[in-house]
Tab-separated table of C-alpha atoms in Angstrom:
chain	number	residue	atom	x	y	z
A	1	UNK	CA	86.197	85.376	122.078
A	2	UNK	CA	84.991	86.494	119.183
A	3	UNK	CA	86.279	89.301	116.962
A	4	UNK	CA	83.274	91.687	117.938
A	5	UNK	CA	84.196	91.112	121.378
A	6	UNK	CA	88.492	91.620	120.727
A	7	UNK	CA	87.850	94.808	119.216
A	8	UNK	CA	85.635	95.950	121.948
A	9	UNK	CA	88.724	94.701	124.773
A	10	UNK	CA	91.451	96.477	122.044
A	11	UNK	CA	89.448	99.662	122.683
A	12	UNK	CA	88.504	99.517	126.328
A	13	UNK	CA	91.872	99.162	126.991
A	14	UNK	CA	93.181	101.631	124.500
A	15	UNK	CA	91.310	104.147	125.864
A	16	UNK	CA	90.420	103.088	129.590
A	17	UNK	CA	86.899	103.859	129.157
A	18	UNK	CA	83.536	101.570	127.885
A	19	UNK	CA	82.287	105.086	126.159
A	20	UNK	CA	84.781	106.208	123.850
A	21	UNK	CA	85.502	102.616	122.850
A	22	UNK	CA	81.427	102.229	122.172
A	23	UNK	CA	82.420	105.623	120.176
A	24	UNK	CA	85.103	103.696	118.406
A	25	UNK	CA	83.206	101.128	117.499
A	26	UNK	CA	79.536	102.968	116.003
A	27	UNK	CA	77.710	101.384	118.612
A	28	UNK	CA	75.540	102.415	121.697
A	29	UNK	CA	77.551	102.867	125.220
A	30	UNK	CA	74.829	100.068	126.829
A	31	UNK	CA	75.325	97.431	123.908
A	32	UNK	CA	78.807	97.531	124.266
A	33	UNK	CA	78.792	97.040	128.086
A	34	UNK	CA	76.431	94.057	127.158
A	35	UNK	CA	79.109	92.948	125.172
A	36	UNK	CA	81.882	93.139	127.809
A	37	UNK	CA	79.644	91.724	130.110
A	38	UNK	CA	78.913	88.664	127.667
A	39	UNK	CA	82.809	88.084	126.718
A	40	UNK	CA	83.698	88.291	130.432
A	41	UNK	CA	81.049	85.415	131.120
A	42	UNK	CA	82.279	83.540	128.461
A	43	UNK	CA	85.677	83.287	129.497
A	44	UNK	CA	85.081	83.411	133.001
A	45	UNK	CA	87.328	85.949	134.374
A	46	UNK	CA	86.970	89.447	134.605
A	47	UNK	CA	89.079	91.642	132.002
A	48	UNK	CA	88.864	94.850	133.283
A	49	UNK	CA	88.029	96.460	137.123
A	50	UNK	CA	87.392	100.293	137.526
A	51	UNK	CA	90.133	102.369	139.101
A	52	UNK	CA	89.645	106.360	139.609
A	53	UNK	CA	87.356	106.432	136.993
A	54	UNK	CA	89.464	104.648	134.054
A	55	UNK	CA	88.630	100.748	133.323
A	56	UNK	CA	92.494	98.622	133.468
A	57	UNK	CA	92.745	95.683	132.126
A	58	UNK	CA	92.893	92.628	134.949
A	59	UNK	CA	96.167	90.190	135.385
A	60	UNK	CA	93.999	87.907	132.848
A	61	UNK	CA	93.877	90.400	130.460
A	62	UNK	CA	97.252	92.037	130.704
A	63	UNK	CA	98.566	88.292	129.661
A	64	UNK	CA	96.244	88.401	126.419
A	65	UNK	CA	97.341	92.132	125.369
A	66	UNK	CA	100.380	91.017	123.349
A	67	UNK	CA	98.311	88.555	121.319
A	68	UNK	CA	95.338	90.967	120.637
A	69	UNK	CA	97.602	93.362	119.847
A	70	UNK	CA	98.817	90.935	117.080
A	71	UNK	CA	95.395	90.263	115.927
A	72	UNK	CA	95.163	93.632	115.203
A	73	UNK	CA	98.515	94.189	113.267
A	74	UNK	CA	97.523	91.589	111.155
A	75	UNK	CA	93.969	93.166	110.411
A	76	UNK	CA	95.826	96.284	109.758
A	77	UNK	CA	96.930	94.403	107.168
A	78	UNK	CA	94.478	92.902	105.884
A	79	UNK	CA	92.657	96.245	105.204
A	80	UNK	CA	95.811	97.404	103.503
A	81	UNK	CA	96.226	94.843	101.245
A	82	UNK	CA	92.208	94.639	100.601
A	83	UNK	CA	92.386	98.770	100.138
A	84	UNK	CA	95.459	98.349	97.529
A	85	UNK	CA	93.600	95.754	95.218
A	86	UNK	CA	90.330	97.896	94.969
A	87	UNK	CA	92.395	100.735	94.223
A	88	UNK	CA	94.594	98.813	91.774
A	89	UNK	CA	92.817	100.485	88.885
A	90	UNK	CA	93.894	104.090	90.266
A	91	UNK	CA	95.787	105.156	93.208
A	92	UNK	CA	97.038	103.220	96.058
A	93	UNK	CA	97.960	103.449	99.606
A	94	UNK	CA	101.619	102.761	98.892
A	95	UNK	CA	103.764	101.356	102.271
A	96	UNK	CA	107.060	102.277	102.471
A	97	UNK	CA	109.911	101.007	104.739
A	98	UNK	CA	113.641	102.489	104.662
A	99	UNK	CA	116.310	102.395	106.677
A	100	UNK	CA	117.125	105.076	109.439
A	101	UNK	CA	120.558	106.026	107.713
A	102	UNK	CA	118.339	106.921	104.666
A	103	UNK	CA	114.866	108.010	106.503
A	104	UNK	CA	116.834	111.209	107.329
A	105	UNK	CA	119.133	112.022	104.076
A	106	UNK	CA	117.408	110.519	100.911
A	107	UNK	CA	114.016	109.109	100.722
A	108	UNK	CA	112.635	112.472	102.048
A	109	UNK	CA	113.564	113.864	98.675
A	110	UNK	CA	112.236	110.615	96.903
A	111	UNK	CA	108.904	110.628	98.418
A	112	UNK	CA	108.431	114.489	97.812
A	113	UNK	CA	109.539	114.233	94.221
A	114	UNK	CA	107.278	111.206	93.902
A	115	UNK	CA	104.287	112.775	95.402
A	116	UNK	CA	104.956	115.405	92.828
A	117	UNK	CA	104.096	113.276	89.963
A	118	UNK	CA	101.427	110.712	91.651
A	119	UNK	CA	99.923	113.110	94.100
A	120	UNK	CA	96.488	110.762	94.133
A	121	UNK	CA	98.884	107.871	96.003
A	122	UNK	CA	98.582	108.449	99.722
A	123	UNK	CA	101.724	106.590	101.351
A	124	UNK	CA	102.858	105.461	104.300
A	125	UNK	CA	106.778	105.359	105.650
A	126	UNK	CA	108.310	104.029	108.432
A	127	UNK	CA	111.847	103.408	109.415
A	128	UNK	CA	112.987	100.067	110.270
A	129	UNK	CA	115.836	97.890	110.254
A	130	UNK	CA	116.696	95.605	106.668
A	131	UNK	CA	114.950	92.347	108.335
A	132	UNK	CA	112.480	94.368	109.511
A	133	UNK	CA	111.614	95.148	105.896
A	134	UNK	CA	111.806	91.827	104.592
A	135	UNK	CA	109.392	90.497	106.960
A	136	UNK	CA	107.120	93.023	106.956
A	137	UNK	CA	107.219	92.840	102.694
A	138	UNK	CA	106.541	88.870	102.893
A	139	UNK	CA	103.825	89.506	105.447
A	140	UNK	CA	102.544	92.165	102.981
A	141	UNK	CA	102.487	94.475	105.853
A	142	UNK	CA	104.724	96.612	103.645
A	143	UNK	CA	104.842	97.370	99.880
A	144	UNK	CA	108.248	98.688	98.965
A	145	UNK	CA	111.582	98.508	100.873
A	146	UNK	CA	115.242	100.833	100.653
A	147	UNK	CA	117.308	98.218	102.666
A	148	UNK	CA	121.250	98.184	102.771
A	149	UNK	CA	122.572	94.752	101.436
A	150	UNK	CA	121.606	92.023	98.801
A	151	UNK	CA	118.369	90.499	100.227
A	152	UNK	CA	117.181	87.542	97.907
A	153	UNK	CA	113.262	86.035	98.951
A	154	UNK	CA	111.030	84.119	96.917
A	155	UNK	CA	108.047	86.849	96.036
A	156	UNK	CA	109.943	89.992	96.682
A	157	UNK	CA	111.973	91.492	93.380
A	158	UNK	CA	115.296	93.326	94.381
A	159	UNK	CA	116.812	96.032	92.673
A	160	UNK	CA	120.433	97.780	93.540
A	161	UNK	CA	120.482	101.478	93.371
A	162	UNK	CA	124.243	102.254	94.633
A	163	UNK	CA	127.309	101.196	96.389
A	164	UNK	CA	127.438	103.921	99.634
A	165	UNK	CA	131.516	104.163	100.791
A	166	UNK	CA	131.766	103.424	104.056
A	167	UNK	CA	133.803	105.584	106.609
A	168	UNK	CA	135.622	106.065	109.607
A	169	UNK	CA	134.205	108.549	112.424
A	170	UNK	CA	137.153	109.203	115.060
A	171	UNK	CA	137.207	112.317	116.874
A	172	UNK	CA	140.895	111.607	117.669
A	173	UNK	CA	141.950	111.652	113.591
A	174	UNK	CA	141.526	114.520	110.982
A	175	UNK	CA	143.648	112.929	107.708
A	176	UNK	CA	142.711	109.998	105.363
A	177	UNK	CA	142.574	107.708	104.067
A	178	UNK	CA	143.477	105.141	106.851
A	179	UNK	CA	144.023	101.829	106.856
A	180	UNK	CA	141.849	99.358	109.188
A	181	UNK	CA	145.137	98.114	110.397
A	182	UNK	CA	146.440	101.578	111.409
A	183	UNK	CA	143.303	101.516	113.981
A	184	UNK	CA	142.560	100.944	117.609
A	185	UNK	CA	140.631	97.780	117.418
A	186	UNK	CA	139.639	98.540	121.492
A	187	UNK	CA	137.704	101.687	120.212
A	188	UNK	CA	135.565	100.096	117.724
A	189	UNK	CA	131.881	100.708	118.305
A	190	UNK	CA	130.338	98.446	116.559
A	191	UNK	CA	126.915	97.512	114.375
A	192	UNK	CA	124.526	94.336	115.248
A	193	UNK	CA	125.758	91.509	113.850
A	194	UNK	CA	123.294	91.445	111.308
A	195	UNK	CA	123.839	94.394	109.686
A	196	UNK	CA	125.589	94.499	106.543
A	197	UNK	CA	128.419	96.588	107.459
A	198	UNK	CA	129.100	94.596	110.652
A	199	UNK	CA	129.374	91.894	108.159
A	200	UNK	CA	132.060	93.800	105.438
A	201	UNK	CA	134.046	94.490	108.976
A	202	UNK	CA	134.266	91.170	110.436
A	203	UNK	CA	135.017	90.048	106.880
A	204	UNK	CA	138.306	92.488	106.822
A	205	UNK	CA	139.374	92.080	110.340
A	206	UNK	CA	139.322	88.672	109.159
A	207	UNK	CA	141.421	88.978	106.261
A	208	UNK	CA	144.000	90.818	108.382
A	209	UNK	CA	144.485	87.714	110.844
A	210	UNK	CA	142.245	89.473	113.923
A	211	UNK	CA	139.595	88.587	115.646
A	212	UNK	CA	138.207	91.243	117.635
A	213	UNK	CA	134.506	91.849	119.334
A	214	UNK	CA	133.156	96.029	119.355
A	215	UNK	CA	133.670	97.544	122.913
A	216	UNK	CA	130.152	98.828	122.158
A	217	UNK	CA	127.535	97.072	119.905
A	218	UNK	CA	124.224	99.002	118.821
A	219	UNK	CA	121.329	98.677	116.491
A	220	UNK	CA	121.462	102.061	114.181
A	221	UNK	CA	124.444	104.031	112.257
A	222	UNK	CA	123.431	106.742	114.071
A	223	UNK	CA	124.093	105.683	117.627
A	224	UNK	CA	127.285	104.410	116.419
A	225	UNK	CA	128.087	108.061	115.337
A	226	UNK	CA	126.744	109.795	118.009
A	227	UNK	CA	129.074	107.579	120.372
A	228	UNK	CA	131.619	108.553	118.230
A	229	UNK	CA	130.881	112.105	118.346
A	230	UNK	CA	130.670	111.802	122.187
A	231	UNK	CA	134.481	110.468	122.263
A	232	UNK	CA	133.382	106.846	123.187
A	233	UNK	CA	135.295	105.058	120.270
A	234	UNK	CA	135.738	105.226	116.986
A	235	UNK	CA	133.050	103.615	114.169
A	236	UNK	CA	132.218	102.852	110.724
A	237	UNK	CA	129.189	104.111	108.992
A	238	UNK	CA	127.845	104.648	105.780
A	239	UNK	CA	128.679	108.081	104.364
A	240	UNK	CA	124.580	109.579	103.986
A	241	UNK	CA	124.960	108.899	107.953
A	242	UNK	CA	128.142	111.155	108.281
A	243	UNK	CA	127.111	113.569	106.247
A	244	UNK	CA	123.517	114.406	107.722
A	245	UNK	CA	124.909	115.866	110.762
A	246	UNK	CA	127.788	118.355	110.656
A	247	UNK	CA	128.650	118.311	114.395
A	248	UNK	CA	130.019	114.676	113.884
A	249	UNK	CA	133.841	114.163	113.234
A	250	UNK	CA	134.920	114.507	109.895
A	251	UNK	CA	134.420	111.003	108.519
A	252	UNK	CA	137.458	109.741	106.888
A	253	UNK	CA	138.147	107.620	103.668
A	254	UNK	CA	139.018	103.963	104.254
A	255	UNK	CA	142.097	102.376	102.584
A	256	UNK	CA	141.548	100.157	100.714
A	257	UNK	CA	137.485	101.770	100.434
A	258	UNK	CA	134.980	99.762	101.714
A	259	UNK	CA	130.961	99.723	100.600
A	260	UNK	CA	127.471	98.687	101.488
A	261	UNK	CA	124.339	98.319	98.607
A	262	UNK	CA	121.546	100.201	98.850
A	263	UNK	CA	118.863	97.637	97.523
A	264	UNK	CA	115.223	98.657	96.162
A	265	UNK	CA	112.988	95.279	97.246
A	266	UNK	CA	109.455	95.008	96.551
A	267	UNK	CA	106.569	92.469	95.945
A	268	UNK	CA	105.861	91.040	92.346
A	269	UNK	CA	102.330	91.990	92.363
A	270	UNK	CA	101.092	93.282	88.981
A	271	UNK	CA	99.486	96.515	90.536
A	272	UNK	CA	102.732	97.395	92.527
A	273	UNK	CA	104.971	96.777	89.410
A	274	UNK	CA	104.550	100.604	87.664
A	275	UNK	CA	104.860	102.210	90.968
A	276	UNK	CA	108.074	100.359	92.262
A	277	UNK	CA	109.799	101.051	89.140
A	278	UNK	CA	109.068	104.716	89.830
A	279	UNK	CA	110.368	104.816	92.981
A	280	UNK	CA	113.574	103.026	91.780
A	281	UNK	CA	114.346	105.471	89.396
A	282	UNK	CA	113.867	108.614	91.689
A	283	UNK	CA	115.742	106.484	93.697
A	284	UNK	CA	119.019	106.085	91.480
A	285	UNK	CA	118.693	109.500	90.326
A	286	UNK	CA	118.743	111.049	94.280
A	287	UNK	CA	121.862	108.274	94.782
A	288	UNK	CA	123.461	109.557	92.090
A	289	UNK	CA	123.477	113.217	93.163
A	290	UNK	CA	124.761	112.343	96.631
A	291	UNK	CA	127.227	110.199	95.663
A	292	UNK	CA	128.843	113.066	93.530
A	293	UNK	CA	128.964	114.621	96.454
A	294	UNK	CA	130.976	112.060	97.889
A	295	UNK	CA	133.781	111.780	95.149
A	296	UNK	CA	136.886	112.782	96.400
């Protein structure tokens, strides 16, 4: 196929009808049934048959969605990364990726003080999980990443804003601190095993001679906590988590304390460099007033 003709199926299929994906596309509703008519001989299977008025995509073409779906991430891309280096001379269309923990607590403040002193940067933010982030950066899919952990690539620059304390949510406890060994280990609700805090756990239970698998595993701090808010266990979070909602148990000091990094990690290209290093102050200076907050 060629591309003409993979934009015209992403389209069709998008929007179930020949017209609006002509629309799409600046082109005239009988050219681009020509064109469906021409990729469909080409192949030699029908991709689409008409069903109460829509057009859905055959067997054939359901099995190609996936990869022209791809082709189109990665020309998403492309236009992002062409748009940033004709607007390296002035503003840019700046991509952003944070974790959840932080997509709800700090970088909302970040990005509206930033905005505030670059207003002619249009940006882009999405929440997604630390490896998530990494990819996406190598891929140049995204241009600056808040991430919890060290994360170390060849082409990406890493900066550490703060240590976050880690602590316990248990609806059956009110007092800390409390120990790791004064705890259930058949309540624990615990993080994917690539998150960094799943990591700092399994590296104390560890030290204290157990080895112990979560009752519950999930993806985000804040289905732990909600589980723990719900009575299903007890888990262990970073505090910007158990702070952003006030209907959660009171989270709880750890003894001895326990913390994750909050990283800054972004490419070494020379037209990202001034921006990145103004996101990573706003970024220390929002840390900073949290984490007096968080001093006992």
């Amino acid at each position: 196929m060629r591309l003409r003709h993979i934009e015209l199926f992403y389209y069709v299929m998008m929007t179930g009808s020949l017209r609006q994906a002509a629309e799409a596309l600046n082109v005239s509703q009988p050219a681009a049934s020509k064109a469906l008519r021409y990729a469909e001989q080409s192949l030699g299977f029908a991709l689409f048959e008409r069903t109460g008025g829509r057009l859905v995509p055959t067997r054939e073409a359901q099995i190609m969605i996936p990869r022209v779906n791809g082709i189109f991430e990665q020309l998403g891309a492309l236009t992002r990364l062409t748009d940033n280096l004709r607007k390296g001379q002035g503003g840019h269309e700046l991509s952003i990726g944070c974790v959840p923990s932080l997509g709800l607590s700090i970088v909302p403040r970040v990005i509206g003080r930033y905005r505030e002193i670059s207003a002619d940067n249009m940006l882009t933010v999405d929440t997604l999980h630390g490896g998530e982030i990494v990819s996406r950066l190598l891929k140049r899919d995204l241009d600056f990443g808040i991430v919890f952990g060290a994360h170390e690539e060849s082409g990406l620059k890493s900066v550490r804003i703060a240590d976050v304390p880690l602590v316990l949510l248990d609806s059956t406890r009110q007092e800390s601190p409390v120990r790791l060994q004064d705890i259930d280990p058949a309540g624990w609700i615990g993080l994917s095993d690539n998150d960094p805090t799943a990591w700092a756990l399994s590296s104390a239970w560890k030290k204290a001679g157990w080895e112990i698998a979560p009752g519950i595993r999930v993806r985000t701090h804040y289905m732990a906590a909600e589980l723990a808010r719900l009575g299903a266990g007890w888990t262990i979070v970073d505090a910007f988590t158990a702070l952003h909602d006030r209907t959660l148990p009171t989270p709880l000091r750890l003894d001895p304390p326990m913390y994750i990094t909050c990283t800054a990690i972004f490419r070494e290209d020379h037209a990202l460099s001034r921006v990145a290093k103004s996101l990573v102050e706003i970024l220390k200076d929002e840390f900073a007033k949290d984490m007096a907050l968080l001093a006992p």
